Amino acid sequence: MQERPAATGVRRGSNLPRVGDYNQVVVLEAIRSHPEGLSRVELAGLTGLSAQTVSNICRRLLDTGLVVEAGKQGGGPGKPRTLLRLDAQGRYAIGVHLDPAAVTVVVLDLLGRVVARSGHPLRPGAGPGQVLADVARDVDALVEASGVDRERVVGLGVAVPGPVDAAAGAVVHPPNLPGWDRVAVRDLLATATGLPVVLDKDVVAAAVAEVWAGGVGGTGSAVVLYLGTGVGVGIVLGGEVHRGASGNAGEVGGLVVSGRRGPGEEVLAWHLGDTSAPLHLVREAERLGVGRWDLDAGTDDGPDEHGASVAGAFADVCAAAAAGDERAAGILDDLARRTAEAATGLVDMLDVEQVVFCGPVWSSLEPTFLRVVPPLVQAAAVASAIHPVEVRGTRVGEDVAAVGAGCLVLEDAFSPRSATLLLQH
């Protein structure tokens, strides 16, 4: 079935047989994307579905508590039309971000808004079994504390460092989680919580969050640069997150960008993932005399028990830059310029409309990046002469990966990208 986007950015439905579930989520997505509400006549016009099909779908959505009637629309010939609006409390999803340094759990409503949140550092020395047992207890405790009816919880999403085996629902030797080789996170948490579980990479989850709750939705396109222990890229094309053949698209640790030391000096090349990691920047700050933190971490296996110290030292470098230390500011400016070059290459390759920054270290880099990166990308991107290229930070916040994990569930259940629709609750 060929999809044809409407001019408004709402997907088109189909009147062919045996696509009822798809049509239902097309209608639901159209309602979700119009917070002010839509009438049945407007829904038929936006989705291309017949009036009778729309009427039947809206009746089912009302009966299942996913939408509510939200007043009347008048001003034209005929009787006023009833507006339908998403019932944000109609269903909920749980998101878990399993980071090398911390675990964050959120409960989301249907709009992707955070209803409840908890978080704590990863238990030092705990193996996968103990960590996942802790996560299951965190989930149960947060649902109870939130007051959400568990029967309205659609499922649990988990965001983890890549790479992942999407078919098996497992992490596959993530560099920053030693001892987690082929851990079946999805099945273990499904057994422990009794909930359907969806697992994906943290950068993919972040991109899904930007689509569902961050303003990239509709039929938009973007590259979402996730800045954490390393760098990953989420790819959004036509309003959908591209995952690749195995679910591991977006690994850019080996992406090479270049620059010069100064006028007339040699061209240098960096691997973006290596040189943008917080530890590398701290080492560079030590070399330049910004400070000394005597960190023992820094191998290719990640920050292990020293991760919090690396994060603290990185925050110190950013604070020094904000306070006027020219050496620290130069380090961040250099990183921003290299990242702008990489972002421009991605924009040119994929012809996207937006560059979105997010991730655990984004708040520290935001002042520098939003000053340096947008003009460089907009001046250099080939497509900028044809359409605007927006460069901005996340609208979801620091918990973007946890929110994205919950949005994985909402996407799986209530978006036109789903093969099935979970309405049995």
XYZ file of C-alpha atoms in Angstrom:
425
model
C 0.000 0.000 0.000
C 1.481 3.325 -1.045
C 1.176 6.094 1.536
C 0.472 9.603 0.231
C 1.051 12.360 2.788
C -1.616 15.037 2.940
C -0.644 18.677 2.604
C -1.189 19.136 6.339
C 1.366 16.450 7.271
C -1.362 13.961 8.305
C -1.020 10.496 6.796
C -3.597 9.222 4.342
C -5.703 6.192 5.147
C -6.947 3.496 2.816
C -10.469 2.272 2.037
C -9.189 -1.172 0.991
C -10.355 -4.210 2.983
C -8.362 -5.728 5.855
C -6.577 -2.522 6.839
C -8.906 -1.543 9.680
C -6.175 -1.431 12.303
C -3.986 0.778 10.125
C -6.872 3.131 9.404
C -7.720 3.300 13.082
C -4.256 4.465 14.056
C -4.187 6.906 11.115
C -7.320 8.537 12.556
C -5.895 8.439 16.070
C -2.643 10.060 14.913
C -4.583 12.808 13.119
C -6.513 13.552 16.319
C -3.302 13.494 18.371
C -1.620 15.983 16.043
C -4.481 18.482 16.457
C -4.742 19.218 20.206
C -7.628 21.623 19.615
C -9.733 18.732 18.310
C -11.128 17.616 14.948
C -14.612 16.850 13.705
C -15.449 13.668 11.848
C -15.836 15.662 8.624
C -12.360 17.127 9.060
C -10.929 13.688 9.823
C -12.403 12.296 6.603
C -10.869 15.147 4.628
C -7.446 14.833 6.231
C -7.135 11.039 6.051
C -8.885 10.366 2.742
C -11.172 7.816 4.405
C -14.889 7.633 3.727
C -17.268 9.359 6.125
C -18.716 5.983 7.163
C -15.272 4.517 7.873
C -14.328 7.540 9.960
C -17.601 7.378 11.867
C -17.100 3.704 12.696
C -13.509 4.254 13.787
C -14.418 7.232 15.978
C -17.111 5.188 17.678
C -14.548 2.500 18.534
C -12.042 5.065 19.784
C -14.689 6.635 22.016
C -15.787 3.230 23.326
C -12.210 2.244 24.198
C -11.535 5.549 25.972
C -8.774 6.748 23.655
C -10.622 9.892 22.559
C -13.277 12.105 24.120
C -15.825 14.543 22.772
C -14.554 18.089 23.284
C -17.333 20.536 22.483
C -18.945 21.723 19.279
C -17.671 23.483 16.175
C -20.116 25.907 14.541
C -20.081 28.974 12.353
C -21.039 27.302 9.053
C -24.142 25.847 7.427
C -25.787 22.874 9.116
C -25.696 21.786 12.711
C -22.538 22.243 14.797
C -19.979 19.438 14.509
C -18.702 17.543 17.526
C -14.949 17.819 18.067
C -12.911 14.785 19.103
C -9.747 15.092 21.153
C -7.235 12.563 22.439
C -7.873 11.480 26.019
C -4.376 11.848 27.466
C -5.358 9.630 30.418
C -6.815 6.957 28.151
C -3.646 4.865 28.244
C -0.160 5.061 29.784
C 3.299 3.755 28.967
C 6.406 3.179 31.066
C 9.876 4.104 29.861
C 13.207 2.921 31.259
C 16.589 4.318 30.280
C 19.360 1.929 31.212
C 22.422 4.183 31.048
C 25.975 3.091 31.954
C 25.812 5.414 34.967
C 22.135 5.542 35.986
C 18.640 4.123 35.616
C 15.715 6.445 34.897
C 12.064 5.350 34.896
C 9.105 7.446 33.728
C 5.361 6.988 33.357
C 3.909 8.751 30.291
C 0.376 9.617 29.246
C -0.843 9.287 25.645
C 0.632 12.670 24.723
C 4.081 11.565 25.854
C 3.972 13.793 28.931
C 5.757 12.639 32.085
C 3.273 11.729 34.818
C 5.833 10.318 37.267
C 9.606 9.860 37.366
C 12.288 8.127 39.411
C 16.016 7.702 38.946
C 19.136 6.523 40.711
C 22.771 5.663 39.914
C 23.496 2.186 38.625
C 24.424 -0.020 41.573
C 28.246 -0.366 41.602
C 29.363 -3.868 40.714
C 25.838 -5.159 40.081
C 25.482 -7.666 37.252
C 22.723 -7.684 34.640
C 20.415 -9.923 36.682
C 20.560 -7.676 39.758
C 20.183 -4.483 37.720
C 17.111 -5.803 35.900
C 15.581 -7.020 39.171
C 16.080 -3.481 40.513
C 14.450 -2.039 37.380
C 11.399 -4.285 37.790
C 10.992 -3.095 41.391
C 11.434 0.523 40.256
C 8.676 0.085 37.679
C 6.221 -1.414 40.167
C 6.977 1.253 42.764
C 6.607 4.134 40.313
C 3.303 2.911 38.879
C 1.940 2.571 42.409
C 3.234 6.003 43.444
C 1.800 7.637 40.310
C -1.743 6.499 41.050
C -2.124 5.280 37.454
C -4.472 2.343 36.924
C -2.140 -0.508 35.934
C -4.842 -1.868 33.631
C -4.353 1.247 31.494
C -0.603 0.676 31.122
C 0.012 -0.474 27.549
C 3.556 -1.691 28.070
C 7.148 -1.025 29.055
C 9.825 0.420 26.773
C 13.543 0.079 27.478
C 16.312 2.231 25.985
C 19.800 0.742 26.167
C 23.247 1.497 24.739
C 23.774 -0.226 21.412
C 24.342 -2.416 19.626
C 21.156 -4.425 20.043
C 19.694 -7.606 18.604
C 16.219 -6.281 17.883
C 14.723 -9.676 17.034
C 15.954 -11.229 20.293
C 15.324 -8.140 22.405
C 18.904 -8.294 23.679
C 21.879 -5.998 24.127
C 24.999 -7.185 22.298
C 28.225 -6.340 24.107
C 27.620 -2.593 24.593
C 31.071 -0.989 25.068
C 30.004 0.976 28.147
C 28.187 -1.877 29.916
C 30.820 -4.558 30.530
C 29.359 -8.009 31.160
C 26.126 -7.343 29.255
C 26.869 -9.450 26.190
C 23.626 -10.805 24.697
C 21.530 -10.179 27.792
C 17.875 -10.843 26.911
C 16.613 -7.628 28.503
C 13.196 -7.709 26.842
C 12.219 -11.211 27.947
C 13.706 -10.895 31.433
C 11.799 -7.671 32.152
C 8.594 -8.994 30.583
C 8.742 -11.951 32.984
C 9.604 -9.758 35.982
C 6.931 -7.101 35.375
C 4.166 -8.981 33.562
C 4.087 -6.216 30.929
C 4.726 -6.314 27.172
C 8.256 -4.976 26.652
C 9.802 -3.148 23.688
C 13.590 -2.661 23.556
C 15.625 -0.292 21.394
C 18.868 1.691 21.350
C 18.941 4.855 23.427
C 19.551 7.052 20.384
C 16.608 5.480 18.547
C 14.438 5.992 21.606
C 15.507 9.633 21.756
C 14.523 10.101 18.109
C 11.127 8.491 18.768
C 10.646 10.906 21.680
C 11.339 13.845 19.382
C 8.749 12.518 16.907
C 6.079 11.691 19.479
C 6.549 14.504 22.010
C 9.207 16.866 20.652
C 7.712 18.435 17.549
C 9.375 16.493 14.706
C 6.185 14.517 13.967
C 3.839 14.493 10.997
C 5.879 13.805 7.875
C 8.943 15.743 9.069
C 12.586 14.742 8.724
C 15.508 15.242 11.096
C 18.822 13.981 12.356
C 18.797 13.678 16.153
C 22.307 13.852 17.609
C 22.433 12.101 20.964
C 25.350 13.362 23.060
C 26.353 11.130 25.943
C 29.342 8.918 26.674
C 29.735 8.984 22.886
C 27.663 10.268 19.980
C 24.804 8.534 18.187
C 22.438 9.738 15.488
C 18.736 9.067 15.197
C 17.353 9.393 11.674
C 13.777 10.571 11.096
C 12.464 10.406 7.532
C 8.852 11.088 6.622
C 7.884 11.203 10.282
C 9.284 7.720 10.939
C 12.475 6.723 12.739
C 14.804 4.733 10.487
C 16.336 1.801 12.343
C 18.295 0.003 9.632
C 18.426 -3.676 8.745
C 19.223 -4.861 12.286
C 17.970 -1.929 14.344
C 21.446 -0.414 14.723
C 21.388 2.581 12.383
C 23.020 5.708 13.740
C 26.384 4.433 14.994
C 28.685 7.327 14.082
C 31.664 6.680 16.339
C 33.832 6.185 13.246
C 32.504 9.199 11.347
C 35.520 11.266 10.278
C 35.418 15.063 10.295
C 38.318 17.343 9.449
C 39.704 20.756 10.292
C 42.884 22.841 10.500
C 45.121 23.775 13.402
C 45.542 27.286 12.018
C 46.301 29.318 8.874
C 48.558 27.353 6.579
C 48.801 24.376 8.937
C 47.979 20.791 8.145
C 44.487 19.365 7.891
C 43.527 17.183 10.852
C 40.934 14.426 11.021
C 38.969 13.141 14.009
C 36.603 10.315 14.690
C 33.584 12.178 16.007
C 32.588 9.552 18.567
C 36.097 9.378 20.045
C 36.814 13.095 20.311
C 33.374 14.236 21.468
C 33.246 11.888 24.460
C 33.322 13.698 27.830
C 36.462 11.837 28.883
C 38.392 13.001 25.815
C 37.385 16.610 26.468
C 38.436 16.352 30.104
C 41.832 14.961 29.036
C 42.226 17.850 26.601
C 41.319 20.315 29.359
C 43.981 18.745 31.592
C 46.548 19.033 28.804
C 45.776 22.740 28.426
C 45.931 23.365 32.160
C 42.248 24.081 32.753
C 42.301 21.702 35.727
C 43.397 18.292 36.931
C 41.018 15.552 37.976
C 43.318 12.488 38.122
C 40.779 10.165 36.568
C 41.622 6.517 36.172
C 38.757 5.816 33.728
C 39.028 6.234 30.032
C 39.531 2.928 28.335
C 37.456 1.764 25.406
C 35.325 -0.161 27.892
C 33.777 3.072 29.128
C 33.638 4.920 32.412
C 32.903 1.892 34.698
C 32.921 2.898 38.391
C 34.569 6.233 37.582
C 31.721 7.359 35.317
C 30.353 9.857 37.831
C 33.819 11.385 38.227
C 34.140 11.808 34.457
C 30.706 13.459 34.391
C 31.711 15.766 37.231
C 34.988 16.710 35.562
C 33.201 17.355 32.275
C 30.736 19.620 34.097
C 33.727 21.465 35.597
C 35.150 22.094 32.115
C 31.803 23.448 30.889
C 31.491 25.621 34.003
C 34.990 26.985 33.428
C 34.052 27.889 29.864
C 30.891 29.641 31.066
C 32.980 31.556 33.623
C 35.254 32.911 30.898
C 38.179 30.475 30.827
C 39.369 30.881 27.232
C 41.076 27.479 27.167
C 37.916 25.646 28.230
C 35.787 27.767 25.910
C 38.150 26.955 23.049
C 37.750 23.214 23.662
C 33.958 23.478 23.492
C 34.039 25.800 20.474
C 36.299 23.340 18.669
C 33.932 20.483 19.466
C 30.966 22.532 18.259
C 32.676 23.318 14.950
C 33.543 19.668 14.342
C 30.035 18.609 15.242
C 28.622 21.239 12.874
C 30.721 19.751 10.066
C 29.436 16.265 10.832
C 25.841 17.544 11.090
C 26.180 19.301 7.741
C 27.341 16.072 6.135
C 24.326 14.244 7.547
C 21.954 16.994 6.399
C 23.417 16.867 2.896
C 23.309 13.078 2.742
C 19.725 12.726 3.996
C 18.227 16.102 2.942
C 16.490 16.646 6.270
C 14.755 19.738 7.644
C 15.973 19.684 11.231
C 19.053 18.967 13.339
C 18.102 18.222 16.943
C 20.579 17.872 19.815
C 19.775 15.916 22.972
C 21.266 13.501 25.492
C 22.852 13.441 28.947
C 25.513 16.095 28.257
C 23.409 18.376 26.057
C 22.468 20.861 28.786
C 26.165 21.550 29.437
C 26.961 22.030 25.756
C 23.786 23.903 24.800
C 25.059 27.507 25.158
C 28.126 26.857 22.997
C 26.432 24.643 20.439
C 23.445 26.912 19.817
C 25.827 29.837 19.288
C 28.269 28.023 16.995
C 26.458 25.220 15.162
C 23.325 26.778 13.552
C 25.080 29.420 11.418
C 27.719 26.929 10.259
C 25.171 24.292 9.224
C 22.829 26.790 7.596
C 25.680 28.363 5.631
C 27.196 25.087 4.428
C 24.244 22.710 3.902
C 23.452 22.278 0.211
C 19.700 22.110 0.791
C 19.599 25.358 2.776
C 19.281 27.249 -0.517
C 16.053 25.333 -1.177
C 14.471 24.856 2.244
C 15.306 26.056 5.755
C 17.370 23.788 8.006
C 16.473 24.296 11.664
C 19.129 23.536 14.284
C 17.850 23.321 17.844
C 17.981 21.515 21.145
C 15.543 18.918 22.394
C 12.072 19.975 23.504
C 11.700 16.820 25.562
C 14.323 17.534 28.222
C 17.167 15.700 29.924
C 15.164 12.466 30.255
C 14.767 12.213 26.481
C 15.938 8.565 26.330
C 13.584 7.460 29.129
C 10.710 9.410 27.590
C 11.632 7.909 24.240
C 11.534 4.422 25.735
C 7.938 5.036 26.796
C 7.186 6.536 23.400
C 8.440 3.300 21.813
C 5.426 1.647 23.409
C 3.045 4.383 22.246
C 4.513 4.229 18.735
C 4.184 0.461 18.635
C 0.592 0.544 19.821
C -0.891 3.750 18.430
C 0.923 4.859 15.292
C 0.478 4.005 11.586
C 3.873 2.321 11.688
C 2.380 -0.468 13.786
C 1.387 -3.824 12.399
C -1.164 -4.260 15.162
C -3.096 -2.044 17.544
C -3.291 -2.790 21.283
C -6.837 -1.883 22.322
C -7.703 -4.883 24.388
C -6.883 -3.248 27.732
